[in-house]
Amino acid sequence: MLTTATLCAQEFHLQPTPQEYITQKDSVDIPRQYQILSGNSVQDGPALPLLRSLMPEEVLGASFRVYIGVKGDKIIKKYQHRIPRKSEGYFLKIEKDCIVIAGADERGAYYGVQTLAQLLALDKLPLAEVTDYPDVPYRGVVEGFYGAPWSQEARIRQLDFYGRNKMNVYIYGPKDDPYHRTPNWRKPYPAREGEELKVLVNRAKENNVIFYWAIHPGQDIRWNEEDRSLLLQKFESMYQLGVRGFAVFFDDISGEGTSAEKQVELLNDIYHNFVKVKGDVAPLLMCPTEYNRLWTKLEGGYLATLGGKLHPDIGILWTGDKVVACIDKPTMQFVNPLLKRKAFIWWNFPVSDYVRDRLLLGAVYGNGTDIDDDISAFISNPMEHAEASKIALFSIADYAWNMDAYKSDASWRRAVRYLMPGHAVALQVFASHNSDLGGNEHDFRREESEQIRPALERLLDAYCREGKREVAAASAVTEECERMIASADLLLASDENPALIKEITPWLIQFKLLGEYGREVLCMLAAQCDGKKTELEKAASHAKALQVLMKKIDA
């Protein structure tokens, strides 16, 4: 018979979904005393400090041992053959008297510790083996939307979230940062803003995230030595702040800055005279002017010029067949031959800067699960609402890590529970009705309110065809309205995730009003069908008042 703790472990789901997770029918108490034995390769990285923060009661000479190292370290020599031959891979083994964390590299060891952190949340540690690695080399987020940039506090929470979810890239490029683009891209950041960026860079390192700083010079760049020198000086100033990842954006511009030849010349110069000279920075990235298929003019040769002349080590960002589109095999078969490299995917979801009255809290679906060998990265552009974006980002991390195992609905439910475990049901109700973009310029839509759609359709059909009320359908819709009202109240009153509730409060108020309005409309329908004029007038009066209140809500 299995213990309660073992049952909990069986129901437990590691995030992101590992490549292989094998548990035995047994578990071990989380040790009160233990000794950590580490290899030389993890001494300077964030893996060892994270491990010690999770298991703070280290005692020299304790019988329970925790071994951590990287392939080649003597301390884990016995387990070398179990380490995946994949970048950022790791092998984790939990036994009765020891824990082993063996990484293919330093980041792999760190991810092994992050997996252990999740297992330590259980009442007991399952005797288990995890063999794991990511499908996509670079996974993360680009803060690249129009509108209010994230706050310093939100970015710090984001970077911690990336570390826990095994995302390794954050690209800083908010369109409304004047020192990122026109007019001040040539100027260094003021002291206060520079110090804030330095804090973020250090926080990224603690979470084993590459902090990319992007510059957006294309709208007013002059193709001369002076601007080239100023751009390199700006990069040098960012390097001094600790930045070790750099990108140049040429998206959403017009005029002379759109020249492929000039862009290539500048980027190759940056690569040879900055990236290679420094020797310790991540691959250079660029966002092209023609960054999606819809805008590509094959006869003009823009992408062919990039593919043929841009140094092959420079990554090229790509949003897909349109500005906002899901990514699949045909997408990659079109663009990769032109770029002569695997595209660095910039997925414009859940970004909402073109539908700012909407929250996009639904499931992440529509991308191919057979494209892991066709892309170099999968990076999400999120909403200006940083905490609310985590529902989608959680699943994007899950998808990019292990595409074969990705199940969108299950991942979405886990994401909701991750953000508000104490109010997961209420948040799920709210999120299920706040996922579609509505009509928009990019013709990109998402499923919304699917659970109640059949009842609504039956209700409307019966009323429009025969002027009657379909009782069962009306009852189902009424119950959903009641759930909406109660969910809004529970979330508004909750102190479980203050940052999230603060972001979504206007929508929660509107959501409750909408539930109340729906309930009154159903009362009107019942009163009309039953010939109860007084009740009809009463419900209609309340419904009109609710309409007035809904119009006053603004976000």
PDB file of C-alpha atoms in Angstrom, residues 276-429:
ATOM      1  CA  LYS A 276      34.197  38.753 -30.583  1.00  0.00           C
ATOM      2  CA  VAL A 277      36.495  41.204 -28.857  1.00  0.00           C
ATOM      3  CA  LYS A 278      34.652  40.889 -25.534  1.00  0.00           C
ATOM      4  CA  GLY A 279      34.566  37.112 -25.742  1.00  0.00           C
ATOM      5  CA  ASP A 280      32.096  36.667 -22.884  1.00  0.00           C
ATOM      6  CA  VAL A 281      28.828  37.830 -24.416  1.00  0.00           C
ATOM      7  CA  ALA A 282      25.911  35.813 -25.761  1.00  0.00           C
ATOM      8  CA  PRO A 283      25.176  35.545 -29.500  1.00  0.00           C
ATOM      9  CA  LEU A 284      24.237  38.883 -31.073  1.00  0.00           C
ATOM     10  CA  LEU A 285      20.560  39.192 -32.072  1.00  0.00           C
ATOM     11  CA  MET A 286      18.765  41.373 -34.610  1.00  0.00           C
ATOM     12  CA  CYS A 287      15.119  42.025 -35.370  1.00  0.00           C
ATOM     13  CA  PRO A 288      14.750  42.650 -39.111  1.00  0.00           C
ATOM     14  CA  THR A 289      12.500  45.240 -40.724  1.00  0.00           C
ATOM     15  CA  GLU A 290      10.746  42.460 -42.617  1.00  0.00           C
ATOM     16  CA  TYR A 291      10.114  40.290 -39.588  1.00  0.00           C
ATOM     17  CA  ASN A 292       7.141  38.303 -40.865  1.00  0.00           C
ATOM     18  CA  ARG A 293       6.124  36.621 -44.116  1.00  0.00           C
ATOM     19  CA  LEU A 294       3.230  38.979 -44.847  1.00  0.00           C
ATOM     20  CA  TRP A 295       5.638  41.912 -45.048  1.00  0.00           C
ATOM     21  CA  THR A 296       8.323  40.076 -46.972  1.00  0.00           C
ATOM     22  CA  LYS A 297       9.067  41.246 -50.506  1.00  0.00           C
ATOM     23  CA  LEU A 298      10.953  38.352 -52.015  1.00  0.00           C
ATOM     24  CA  GLU A 299      11.779  40.260 -55.180  1.00  0.00           C
ATOM     25  CA  GLY A 300      13.457  42.987 -53.119  1.00  0.00           C
ATOM     26  CA  GLY A 301      15.848  40.523 -51.577  1.00  0.00           C
ATOM     27  CA  TYR A 302      15.839  41.958 -48.028  1.00  0.00           C
ATOM     28  CA  LEU A 303      15.817  38.574 -46.256  1.00  0.00           C
ATOM     29  CA  ALA A 304      18.092  37.051 -48.885  1.00  0.00           C
ATOM     30  CA  THR A 305      20.587  39.828 -48.162  1.00  0.00           C
ATOM     31  CA  LEU A 306      20.462  39.056 -44.445  1.00  0.00           C
ATOM     32  CA  GLY A 307      20.796  35.346 -45.054  1.00  0.00           C
ATOM     33  CA  GLY A 308      23.652  35.692 -47.489  1.00  0.00           C
ATOM     34  CA  LYS A 309      25.711  38.446 -45.871  1.00  0.00           C
ATOM     35  CA  LEU A 310      24.958  38.536 -42.136  1.00  0.00           C
ATOM     36  CA  HIS A 311      27.456  36.586 -40.045  1.00  0.00           C
ATOM     37  CA  PRO A 312      25.977  33.118 -39.407  1.00  0.00           C
ATOM     38  CA  ASP A 313      26.407  33.458 -35.626  1.00  0.00           C
ATOM     39  CA  ILE A 314      23.996  36.402 -35.483  1.00  0.00           C
ATOM     40  CA  GLY A 315      20.446  35.379 -34.581  1.00  0.00           C
ATOM     41  CA  ILE A 316      17.513  36.751 -36.593  1.00  0.00           C
ATOM     42  CA  LEU A 317      14.121  37.234 -34.937  1.00  0.00           C
ATOM     43  CA  TRP A 318      10.943  36.188 -36.752  1.00  0.00           C
ATOM     44  CA  THR A 319       7.255  36.478 -35.791  1.00  0.00           C
ATOM     45  CA  GLY A 320       5.854  34.008 -38.313  1.00  0.00           C
ATOM     46  CA  ASP A 321       3.541  34.308 -41.287  1.00  0.00           C
ATOM     47  CA  LYS A 322       2.107  37.559 -39.880  1.00  0.00           C
ATOM     48  CA  VAL A 323       2.866  40.003 -37.089  1.00  0.00           C
ATOM     49  CA  VAL A 324       0.714  37.858 -34.810  1.00  0.00           C
ATOM     50  CA  ALA A 325       0.586  34.219 -35.834  1.00  0.00           C
ATOM     51  CA  CYS A 326       1.221  30.724 -34.542  1.00  0.00           C
ATOM     52  CA  ILE A 327       4.407  28.980 -35.632  1.00  0.00           C
ATOM     53  CA  ASP A 328       4.346  25.681 -37.508  1.00  0.00           C
ATOM     54  CA  LYS A 329       6.428  23.556 -39.868  1.00  0.00           C
ATOM     55  CA  PRO A 330       5.518  25.465 -43.076  1.00  0.00           C
ATOM     56  CA  THR A 331       6.463  28.711 -41.294  1.00  0.00           C
ATOM     57  CA  MET A 332       9.961  27.422 -40.710  1.00  0.00           C
ATOM     58  CA  GLN A 333      10.270  25.813 -44.140  1.00  0.00           C
ATOM     59  CA  PHE A 334       9.656  29.238 -45.649  1.00  0.00           C
ATOM     60  CA  VAL A 335      11.972  31.376 -43.553  1.00  0.00           C
ATOM     61  CA  ASN A 336      14.966  29.203 -42.620  1.00  0.00           C
ATOM     62  CA  PRO A 337      16.237  28.742 -46.215  1.00  0.00           C
ATOM     63  CA  LEU A 338      16.059  32.524 -46.699  1.00  0.00           C
ATOM     64  CA  LEU A 339      17.898  33.300 -43.462  1.00  0.00           C
ATOM     65  CA  LYS A 340      20.353  30.397 -43.893  1.00  0.00           C
ATOM     66  CA  ARG A 341      19.998  29.674 -40.171  1.00  0.00           C
ATOM     67  CA  LYS A 342      17.330  28.604 -37.712  1.00  0.00           C
ATOM     68  CA  ALA A 343      15.061  31.555 -36.975  1.00  0.00           C
ATOM     69  CA  PHE A 344      14.887  33.017 -33.480  1.00  0.00           C
ATOM     70  CA  ILE A 345      11.120  33.009 -32.898  1.00  0.00           C
ATOM     71  CA  TRP A 346       9.509  36.130 -31.421  1.00  0.00           C
ATOM     72  CA  TRP A 347       5.949  35.001 -30.697  1.00  0.00           C
ATOM     73  CA  ASN A 348       3.532  37.906 -30.300  1.00  0.00           C
ATOM     74  CA  PHE A 349       1.428  36.335 -27.561  1.00  0.00           C
ATOM     75  CA  PRO A 350       0.064  37.168 -25.022  1.00  0.00           C
ATOM     76  CA  VAL A 351       0.952  40.748 -26.013  1.00  0.00           C
ATOM     77  CA  SER A 352      -2.162  42.939 -26.016  1.00  0.00           C
ATOM     78  CA  ASP A 353      -0.890  46.398 -26.979  1.00  0.00           C
ATOM     79  CA  TYR A 354      -3.253  46.392 -29.974  1.00  0.00           C
ATOM     80  CA  VAL A 355      -6.280  45.255 -27.909  1.00  0.00           C
ATOM     81  CA  ARG A 356      -5.562  46.977 -24.611  1.00  0.00           C
ATOM     82  CA  ASP A 357      -9.094  46.550 -23.267  1.00  0.00           C
ATOM     83  CA  ARG A 358      -8.556  42.771 -23.240  1.00  0.00           C
ATOM     84  CA  LEU A 359      -6.790  40.354 -20.921  1.00  0.00           C
ATOM     85  CA  LEU A 360      -5.325  37.295 -22.651  1.00  0.00           C
ATOM     86  CA  LEU A 361      -5.427  34.649 -19.937  1.00  0.00           C
ATOM     87  CA  GLY A 362      -6.319  31.590 -21.975  1.00  0.00           C
ATOM     88  CA  ALA A 363      -4.457  28.444 -22.937  1.00  0.00           C
ATOM     89  CA  VAL A 364      -1.365  28.502 -25.150  1.00  0.00           C
ATOM     90  CA  TYR A 365      -2.053  26.482 -28.290  1.00  0.00           C
ATOM     91  CA  GLY A 366      -1.672  26.502 -32.059  1.00  0.00           C
ATOM     92  CA  ASN A 367       2.106  26.177 -32.369  1.00  0.00           C
ATOM     93  CA  GLY A 368       3.579  23.078 -33.951  1.00  0.00           C
ATOM     94  CA  THR A 369       4.998  20.431 -31.653  1.00  0.00           C
ATOM     95  CA  ASP A 370       7.322  19.191 -34.396  1.00  0.00           C
ATOM     96  CA  ILE A 371       9.452  22.326 -34.874  1.00  0.00           C
ATOM     97  CA  ASP A 372      12.041  21.901 -32.100  1.00  0.00           C
ATOM     98  CA  ASP A 373      14.755  21.096 -34.662  1.00  0.00           C
ATOM     99  CA  ASP A 374      13.757  24.062 -36.853  1.00  0.00           C
ATOM    100  CA  ILE A 375      14.071  26.946 -34.396  1.00  0.00           C
ATOM    101  CA  SER A 376      16.921  28.373 -32.350  1.00  0.00           C
ATOM    102  CA  ALA A 377      14.633  30.039 -29.814  1.00  0.00           C
ATOM    103  CA  PHE A 378      11.053  30.552 -28.752  1.00  0.00           C
ATOM    104  CA  ILE A 379      10.552  33.926 -27.087  1.00  0.00           C
ATOM    105  CA  SER A 380       7.209  35.393 -25.992  1.00  0.00           C
ATOM    106  CA  ASN A 381       6.199  39.046 -26.175  1.00  0.00           C
ATOM    107  CA  PRO A 382       3.815  39.443 -23.209  1.00  0.00           C
ATOM    108  CA  MET A 383       1.199  41.914 -22.002  1.00  0.00           C
ATOM    109  CA  GLU A 384       1.996  45.132 -20.165  1.00  0.00           C
ATOM    110  CA  HIS A 385       0.373  43.306 -17.226  1.00  0.00           C
ATOM    111  CA  ALA A 386       3.422  41.382 -16.034  1.00  0.00           C
ATOM    112  CA  GLU A 387       1.822  39.151 -13.408  1.00  0.00           C
ATOM    113  CA  ALA A 388      -1.206  38.298 -15.550  1.00  0.00           C
ATOM    114  CA  SER A 389       1.141  37.366 -18.409  1.00  0.00           C
ATOM    115  CA  LYS A 390       2.517  34.513 -16.308  1.00  0.00           C
ATOM    116  CA  ILE A 391      -0.454  32.294 -17.146  1.00  0.00           C
ATOM    117  CA  ALA A 392       0.699  32.192 -20.762  1.00  0.00           C
ATOM    118  CA  LEU A 393       4.419  32.329 -19.946  1.00  0.00           C
ATOM    119  CA  PHE A 394       4.132  29.296 -17.677  1.00  0.00           C
ATOM    120  CA  SER A 395       2.780  27.257 -20.582  1.00  0.00           C
ATOM    121  CA  ILE A 396       5.249  28.723 -23.080  1.00  0.00           C
ATOM    122  CA  ALA A 397       8.068  27.523 -20.816  1.00  0.00           C
ATOM    123  CA  ASP A 398       6.407  24.100 -20.700  1.00  0.00           C
ATOM    124  CA  TYR A 399       5.971  24.004 -24.497  1.00  0.00           C
ATOM    125  CA  ALA A 400       9.516  25.076 -25.413  1.00  0.00           C
ATOM    126  CA  TRP A 401      11.092  22.629 -22.965  1.00  0.00           C
ATOM    127  CA  ASN A 402       9.306  19.452 -24.077  1.00  0.00           C
ATOM    128  CA  MET A 403       7.107  19.790 -27.155  1.00  0.00           C
ATOM    129  CA  ASP A 404       6.133  16.120 -27.455  1.00  0.00           C
ATOM    130  CA  ALA A 405       4.679  16.062 -23.951  1.00  0.00           C
ATOM    131  CA  TYR A 406       2.957  19.446 -24.138  1.00  0.00           C
ATOM    132  CA  LYS A 407      -0.790  19.446 -23.433  1.00  0.00           C
ATOM    133  CA  SER A 408      -2.189  22.964 -23.641  1.00  0.00           C
ATOM    134  CA  ASP A 409      -5.284  22.626 -21.455  1.00  0.00           C
ATOM    135  CA  ALA A 410      -3.521  20.717 -18.680  1.00  0.00           C
ATOM    136  CA  SER A 411      -0.635  23.184 -18.745  1.00  0.00           C
ATOM    137  CA  TRP A 412      -3.077  26.110 -18.550  1.00  0.00           C
ATOM    138  CA  ARG A 413      -4.797  24.627 -15.500  1.00  0.00           C
ATOM    139  CA  ARG A 414      -1.428  24.159 -13.792  1.00  0.00           C
ATOM    140  CA  ALA A 415      -0.502  27.752 -14.646  1.00  0.00           C
ATOM    141  CA  VAL A 416      -3.660  29.076 -13.014  1.00  0.00           C
ATOM    142  CA  ARG A 417      -2.995  26.978  -9.922  1.00  0.00           C
ATOM    143  CA  TYR A 418       0.624  28.169  -9.854  1.00  0.00           C
ATOM    144  CA  LEU A 419      -0.425  31.830  -9.707  1.00  0.00           C
ATOM    145  CA  MET A 420      -3.181  31.443  -7.107  1.00  0.00           C
ATOM    146  CA  PRO A 421      -3.226  27.970  -5.565  1.00  0.00           C
ATOM    147  CA  GLY A 422      -5.729  29.028  -2.887  1.00  0.00           C
ATOM    148  CA  HIS A 423      -8.165  30.527  -5.413  1.00  0.00           C
ATOM    149  CA  ALA A 424      -7.400  28.433  -8.497  1.00  0.00           C
ATOM    150  CA  VAL A 425     -11.050  27.632  -9.240  1.00  0.00           C
ATOM    151  CA  ALA A 426     -12.080  31.294  -9.119  1.00  0.00           C
ATOM    152  CA  LEU A 427      -9.140  32.387 -11.277  1.00  0.00           C
ATOM    153  CA  GLN A 428      -9.888  29.609 -13.761  1.00  0.00           C
ATOM    154  CA  VAL A 429     -13.473  30.833 -14.132  1.00  0.00           C
TER     155      VAL A 429
END
